[in-house]
PDB file of C-alpha atoms in Angstrom:
ATOM      1  CA  LYS A 513       8.829   3.515   9.013  1.00 39.00           C
ATOM      2  CA  ARG A 514       6.881   1.564   6.466  1.00 40.00           C
ATOM      3  CA  TRP A 515       6.631  -2.232   6.361  1.00 42.00           C
ATOM      4  CA  ARG A 516       8.479  -2.390   3.057  1.00 41.00           C
ATOM      5  CA  ASN A 517      11.586  -1.273   4.985  1.00 41.00           C
ATOM      6  CA  LEU A 518      11.274  -4.309   7.231  1.00 43.00           C
ATOM      7  CA  ASN A 519      12.658  -7.607   6.007  1.00 44.00           C
ATOM      8  CA  ARG A 520       9.934  -9.536   7.833  1.00 55.00           C
ATOM      9  CA  CYS A 521       7.142  -8.585   5.437  1.00 58.00           C
ATOM     10  CA  PRO A 522       8.596  -8.390   1.913  1.00 54.00           C
ATOM     11  CA  ASP A 523       6.168 -10.522  -0.156  1.00 63.00           C
ATOM     12  CA  MET A 524       2.938 -10.030   1.740  1.00 86.00           C
ATOM     13  CA  ILE A 525       0.088  -7.563   1.691  1.00 93.00           C
ATOM     14  CA  ARG A 526       0.950  -4.615   3.896  1.00 93.00           C
ATOM     15  CA  CYS A 527      -0.999  -1.649   5.112  1.00 92.00           C
ATOM     16  CA  GLN A 528      -0.829   1.067   7.719  1.00 93.00           C
ATOM     17  CA  TYR A 529      -3.443   3.073   9.521  1.00 94.00           C
ATOM     18  CA  LYS A 530      -3.170   6.051  11.866  1.00 95.00           C
ATOM     19  CA  ASN A 531      -5.969   6.250  14.423  1.00 94.00           C
ATOM     20  CA  ASP A 532      -8.607   8.787  13.445  1.00 94.00           C
ATOM     21  CA  LEU A 533     -11.499   9.993  15.604  1.00 95.00           C
ATOM     22  CA  GLU A 534     -14.055  10.324  12.786  1.00 95.00           C
ATOM     23  CA  GLU A 535     -13.294   6.835  11.451  1.00 95.00           C
ATOM     24  CA  TYR A 536     -13.469   5.449  14.976  1.00 94.00           C
ATOM     25  CA  LYS A 537     -16.920   7.003  15.413  1.00 94.00           C
ATOM     26  CA  ARG A 538     -18.033   5.474  12.080  1.00 93.00           C
ATOM     27  CA  PHE A 539     -16.764   2.105  13.286  1.00 94.00           C
ATOM     28  CA  CYS A 540     -18.641   2.432  16.596  1.00 92.00           C
ATOM     29  CA  VAL A 541     -21.912   3.160  14.776  1.00 91.00           C
ATOM     30  CA  PHE A 542     -21.248   0.311  12.318  1.00 91.00           C
ATOM     31  CA  HIS A 543     -20.611  -2.031  15.222  1.00 91.00           C
ATOM     32  CA  LEU A 544     -23.801  -0.971  16.955  1.00 89.00           C
ATOM     33  CA  PHE A 545     -26.141  -1.333  13.982  1.00 87.00           C
ATOM     34  CA  VAL A 546     -24.487  -3.911  11.715  1.00 85.00           C
ATOM     35  CA  ALA A 547     -22.093  -6.154  13.632  1.00 76.00           C
ATOM     36  CA  ARG A 548     -24.420  -6.494  16.622  1.00 78.00           C
ATOM     37  CA  GLY A 549     -27.353  -6.876  14.247  1.00 76.00           C
ATOM     38  CA  ALA A 550     -30.903  -7.370  15.495  1.00 77.00           C
ATOM     39  CA  GLN A 551     -29.750  -7.112  19.109  1.00 80.00           C
ATOM     40  CA  SER A 552     -29.406  -3.325  18.681  1.00 83.00           C
ATOM     41  CA  PHE A 553     -32.954  -3.024  17.373  1.00 87.00           C
ATOM     42  CA  ALA A 554     -34.629  -5.103  20.095  1.00 89.00           C
ATOM     43  CA  TYR A 555     -36.037  -2.172  22.081  1.00 90.00           C
ATOM     44  CA  PRO A 556     -37.250  -0.136  19.083  1.00 91.00           C
ATOM     45  CA  ILE A 557     -38.963  -3.272  17.744  1.00 92.00           C
ATOM     46  CA  LEU A 558     -40.471  -3.973  21.172  1.00 93.00           C
ATOM     47  CA  PHE A 559     -41.833  -0.421  21.480  1.00 93.00           C
ATOM     48  CA  PHE A 560     -43.202  -0.578  17.936  1.00 93.00           C
ATOM     49  CA  GLY A 561     -44.892  -3.919  18.679  1.00 94.00           C
ATOM     50  CA  ILE A 562     -46.469  -2.629  21.896  1.00 94.00           C
ATOM     51  CA  GLY A 563     -47.636   0.423  19.939  1.00 92.00           C
ATOM     52  CA  ILE A 564     -49.419  -1.847  17.449  1.00 93.00           C
ATOM     53  CA  VAL A 565     -51.085  -3.744  20.300  1.00 93.00           C
ATOM     54  CA  LEU A 566     -52.275  -0.449  21.825  1.00 92.00           C
ATOM     55  CA  CYS A 567     -53.662   0.630  18.430  1.00 90.00           C
ATOM     56  CA  VAL A 568     -55.587  -2.614  18.096  1.00 92.00           C
ATOM     57  CA  PHE A 569     -57.021  -2.366  21.611  1.00 90.00           C
ATOM     58  CA  GLY A 570     -57.735   1.325  21.086  1.00 89.00           C
ATOM     59  CA  GLY A 571     -59.644   0.548  17.901  1.00 87.00           C
ATOM     60  CA  LEU A 572     -61.595  -2.286  19.470  1.00 89.00           C
ATOM     61  CA  SER A 573     -62.491  -0.345  22.612  1.00 91.00           C
ATOM     62  CA  GLY A 574     -62.815   3.120  21.078  1.00 88.00           C
ATOM     63  CA  ASN A 575     -60.366   4.459  23.673  1.00 88.00           C
ATOM     64  CA  SER A 576     -58.437   7.412  22.222  1.00 89.00           C
ATOM     65  CA  ILE A 577     -55.927   7.387  25.106  1.00 91.00           C
ATOM     66  CA  LEU A 578     -54.586   4.060  23.812  1.00 91.00           C
ATOM     67  CA  PHE A 579     -54.008   5.691  20.409  1.00 88.00           C
ATOM     68  CA  VAL A 580     -52.060   8.511  22.067  1.00 92.00           C
ATOM     69  CA  GLY A 581     -49.947   5.949  23.952  1.00 91.00           C
ATOM     70  CA  ALA A 582     -49.382   4.028  20.734  1.00 92.00           C
ATOM     71  CA  GLY A 583     -48.278   7.210  18.965  1.00 92.00           C
ATOM     72  CA  ALA A 584     -45.817   7.946  21.761  1.00 94.00           C
ATOM     73  CA  LEU A 585     -44.378   4.429  21.510  1.00 94.00           C
ATOM     74  CA  PHE A 586     -44.083   4.732  17.714  1.00 93.00           C
ATOM     75  CA  ALA A 587     -42.209   8.018  18.170  1.00 94.00           C
ATOM     76  CA  VAL A 588     -39.849   6.437  20.712  1.00 94.00           C
ATOM     77  CA  ALA A 589     -39.265   3.472  18.362  1.00 93.00           C
ATOM     78  CA  VAL A 590     -38.312   5.843  15.530  1.00 94.00           C
ATOM     79  CA  ILE A 591     -36.183   8.204  17.625  1.00 95.00           C
ATOM     80  CA  MET A 592     -34.330   5.524  19.602  1.00 93.00           C
ATOM     81  CA  PRO A 593     -31.878   4.431  16.820  1.00 92.00           C
ATOM     82  CA  PHE A 594     -30.866   8.071  16.265  1.00 93.00           C
ATOM     83  CA  ALA A 595     -30.365   8.570  20.000  1.00 93.00           C
ATOM     84  CA  MET A 596     -28.323   5.353  20.164  1.00 91.00           C
ATOM     85  CA  GLN A 597     -26.146   6.587  17.294  1.00 92.00           C
ATOM     86  CA  ALA A 598     -25.523   9.944  18.999  1.00 94.00           C
ATOM     87  CA  LEU A 599     -24.747   8.201  22.281  1.00 93.00           C
ATOM     88  CA  GLN A 600     -22.311   5.830  20.565  1.00 91.00           C
ATOM     89  CA  LYS A 601     -20.444   8.744  18.960  1.00 94.00           C
ATOM     90  CA  SER A 602     -20.321  10.556  22.291  1.00 95.00           C
ATOM     91  CA  LYS A 603     -18.879   7.471  23.999  1.00 93.00           C
ATOM     92  CA  ALA A 604     -16.239   7.203  21.257  1.00 93.00           C
ATOM     93  CA  GLU A 605     -15.171  10.822  21.793  1.00 95.00           C
ATOM     94  CA  LYS A 606     -14.996  10.250  25.546  1.00 95.00           C
ATOM     95  CA  ARG A 607     -12.797   7.135  25.079  1.00 93.00           C
ATOM     96  CA  VAL A 608     -10.445   9.050  22.786  1.00 93.00           C
ATOM     97  CA  ARG A 609     -10.149  11.959  25.244  1.00 94.00           C
ATOM     98  CA  ALA A 610      -9.332   9.453  28.017  1.00 94.00           C
ATOM     99  CA  ASN A 611      -6.516   7.879  25.956  1.00 91.00           C
ATOM    100  CA  ALA A 612      -3.854  10.506  25.253  1.00 88.00           C
ATOM    101  CA  ASN A 613      -2.057   8.193  22.814  1.00 90.00           C
ATOM    102  CA  PHE A 614      -5.083   7.212  20.720  1.00 92.00           C
ATOM    103  CA  LEU A 615      -4.639   9.805  17.975  1.00 92.00           C
ATOM    104  CA  LYS A 616      -0.857   9.294  17.992  1.00 92.00           C
ATOM    105  CA  THR A 617      -1.091   5.539  17.477  1.00 94.00           C
ATOM    106  CA  GLN A 618      -0.135   4.033  14.148  1.00 94.00           C
ATOM    107  CA  GLN A 619      -0.971   0.488  13.179  1.00 95.00           C
ATOM    108  CA  PHE A 620       1.053  -1.483  10.666  1.00 94.00           C
ATOM    109  CA  PHE A 621      -0.481  -4.637   9.223  1.00 93.00           C
ATOM    110  CA  CYS A 622       1.166  -7.506   7.404  1.00 93.00           C
ATOM    111  CA  PHE A 623      -1.185 -10.154   5.978  1.00 93.00           C
ATOM    112  CA  ASP A 624       0.071 -13.569   4.895  1.00 91.00           C
ATOM    113  CA  GLU A 625      -1.578 -16.916   4.155  1.00 89.00           C
ATOM    114  CA  ASN A 626      -2.227 -17.802   7.803  1.00 88.00           C
ATOM    115  CA  SER A 627      -2.263 -14.674   9.927  1.00 91.00           C
ATOM    116  CA  VAL A 628      -2.016 -10.942  10.284  1.00 92.00           C
ATOM    117  CA  THR A 629       0.930  -9.395  12.071  1.00 92.00           C
ATOM    118  CA  LEU A 630      -0.006  -6.191  13.834  1.00 94.00           C
ATOM    119  CA  LYS A 631       2.553  -3.673  14.953  1.00 94.00           C
ATOM    120  CA  LEU A 632       1.314  -0.805  17.124  1.00 93.00           C
ATOM    121  CA  LYS A 633       3.440   2.295  17.485  1.00 94.00           C
ATOM    122  CA  ALA A 634       2.612   5.204  19.800  1.00 90.00           C
ATOM    123  CA  GLY A 635       5.533   7.550  20.370  1.00 81.00           C
ATOM    124  CA  ASP A 636       8.506   5.522  21.591  1.00 84.00           C
ATOM    125  CA  ARG A 637       6.371   2.534  22.505  1.00 89.00           C
ATOM    126  CA  GLU A 638       5.976  -0.384  20.088  1.00 92.00           C
ATOM    127  CA  GLU A 639       4.096  -3.649  20.413  1.00 92.00           C
ATOM    128  CA  GLU A 640       3.787  -6.483  17.923  1.00 93.00           C
ATOM    129  CA  TYR A 641       1.219  -9.266  17.740  1.00 92.00           C
ATOM    130  CA  GLU A 642       0.613 -12.170  15.393  1.00 93.00           C
ATOM    131  CA  ILE A 643      -3.059 -13.013  15.039  1.00 93.00           C
ATOM    132  CA  PRO A 644      -3.919 -16.278  13.233  1.00 93.00           C
ATOM    133  CA  TYR A 645      -7.008 -16.077  11.034  1.00 91.00           C
ATOM    134  CA  GLU A 646      -8.575 -18.840  13.173  1.00 91.00           C
ATOM    135  CA  GLN A 647      -8.667 -16.377  16.087  1.00 92.00           C
ATOM    136  CA  ILE A 648     -10.357 -13.606  14.120  1.00 93.00           C
ATOM    137  CA  ALA A 649     -13.972 -13.222  15.251  1.00 92.00           C
ATOM    138  CA  GLY A 650     -15.235 -11.671  12.017  1.00 93.00           C
ATOM    139  CA  ILE A 651     -14.341  -9.492   9.061  1.00 95.00           C
ATOM    140  CA  TYR A 652     -16.642  -6.972   7.419  1.00 95.00           C
ATOM    141  CA  GLU A 653     -15.809  -5.488   4.047  1.00 95.00           C
ATOM    142  CA  ARG A 654     -16.913  -1.924   3.445  1.00 93.00           C
ATOM    143  CA  LYS A 655     -16.561   0.171   0.306  1.00 93.00           C
ATOM    144  CA  ASP A 656     -13.250   1.693   1.363  1.00 94.00           C
ATOM    145  CA  LEU A 657     -11.972  -0.527   4.204  1.00 95.00           C
ATOM    146  CA  PHE A 658     -12.169  -3.758   6.165  1.00 96.00           C
ATOM    147  CA  TYR A 659     -13.115  -4.118   9.833  1.00 96.00           C
ATOM    148  CA  VAL A 660     -11.165  -7.110  11.166  1.00 96.00           C
ATOM    149  CA  TYR A 661     -12.638  -8.112  14.530  1.00 95.00           C
ATOM    150  CA  ILE A 662      -9.992  -9.459  16.897  1.00 92.00           C
ATOM    151  CA  GLY A 663     -12.491  -9.559  19.757  1.00 88.00           C
ATOM    152  CA  LYS A 664     -16.209  -9.071  20.357  1.00 87.00           C
ATOM    153  CA  THR A 665     -15.975  -5.272  20.196  1.00 86.00           C
ATOM    154  CA  GLN A 666     -12.384  -4.633  19.118  1.00 91.00           C
ATOM    155  CA  ALA A 667     -11.538  -4.401  15.434  1.00 94.00           C
ATOM    156  CA  LEU A 668      -8.637  -3.425  13.242  1.00 95.00           C
ATOM    157  CA  ILE A 669      -9.475  -0.777  10.668  1.00 96.00           C
ATOM    158  CA  VAL A 670      -7.741  -1.698   7.406  1.00 96.00           C
ATOM    159  CA  PRO A 671      -8.079   0.944   4.655  1.00 95.00           C
ATOM    160  CA  LYS A 672      -8.112  -0.433   1.111  1.00 94.00           C
ATOM    161  CA  GLU A 673      -6.341   2.623  -0.313  1.00 91.00           C
ATOM    162  CA  ASN A 674      -3.123   2.036   1.646  1.00 82.00           C
ATOM    163  CA  LEU A 675      -2.500  -1.577   0.576  1.00 93.00           C
ATOM    164  CA  GLU A 676       0.939  -2.500  -0.699  1.00 91.00           C
ATOM    165  CA  GLY A 677       2.032  -5.813  -2.187  1.00 90.00           C
ATOM    166  CA  GLY A 678      -1.506  -6.687  -3.251  1.00 91.00           C
ATOM    167  CA  SER A 679      -4.955  -5.338  -3.954  1.00 92.00           C
ATOM    168  CA  ALA A 680      -8.145  -5.269  -1.926  1.00 93.00           C
ATOM    169  CA  ASP A 681      -9.281  -8.302  -3.940  1.00 93.00           C
ATOM    170  CA  ASP A 682      -6.086 -10.157  -2.966  1.00 92.00           C
ATOM    171  CA  LEU A 683      -6.715  -9.352   0.683  1.00 94.00           C
ATOM    172  CA  ALA A 684     -10.364 -10.444   0.369  1.00 93.00           C
ATOM    173  CA  GLN A 685      -9.104 -13.745  -1.038  1.00 92.00           C
ATOM    174  CA  LEU A 686      -7.035 -14.269   2.124  1.00 90.00           C
ATOM    175  CA  PHE A 687     -10.047 -13.366   4.265  1.00 93.00           C
ATOM    176  CA  ARG A 688     -12.249 -15.910   2.471  1.00 91.00           C
ATOM    177  CA  LYS A 689     -10.292 -18.578   4.336  1.00 85.00           C
ATOM    178  CA  THR A 690     -12.189 -17.542   7.460  1.00 88.00           C
ATOM    179  CA  GLY A 691     -15.386 -18.852   5.866  1.00 89.00           C
ATOM    180  CA  LYS A 692     -18.651 -17.358   7.070  1.00 91.00           C
ATOM    181  CA  ARG A 693     -16.816 -14.983   9.402  1.00 91.00           C
ATOM    182  CA  PHE A 694     -15.952 -12.864   6.323  1.00 93.00           C
ATOM    183  CA  LYS A 695     -18.882 -10.686   5.276  1.00 92.00           C
ATOM    184  CA  GLU A 696     -18.089  -9.421   1.795  1.00 90.00           C
ATOM    185  CA  LYS A 697     -19.456  -6.187   0.448  1.00 83.00           C
ATOM    186  CA  LYS A 698     -22.246  -6.884  -2.015  1.00 74.00           C
ATOM    187  CA  SER A 699     -21.514  -5.577  -5.518  1.00 60.00           C
TER     188      SER A 699
END
């Protein structure tokens, strides 16, 4: 069923989303590199910095072994983000395989002035939650969707193309009430 068939959400912005493995993997990578920010790049930056120090000492002392060590650290610093991305995607696939209902789960969203109502439906099982905007940890706008963080690592995926009762700009206007927690896409 669609929200428009429910009397509870007639004049609000509605949307639905069916869980999708590829989108979930994109979210996991986004979370790793964007939402977590500099924290994800700490080790590559550390290795790069140590590599610079080794280059300086190698140049001052004329020791070619230090240059080789620096080169190895530079290579690790460059390769590490790609390895982290592959690992994150692998973890996402493993989580989906462990949850038989993941790909069967549909999410129905209803956004009003103060909160989002989330209805989860997987087979015969249904759950409904009301989440006030004050409890939302953060919202990131992407070109084609919003990631609405309802926890440190848990987010709702809200596609812009499926909105009913309003546009993506209308929904962004509601999200602006969260202040700095809403990270708008730069035009």
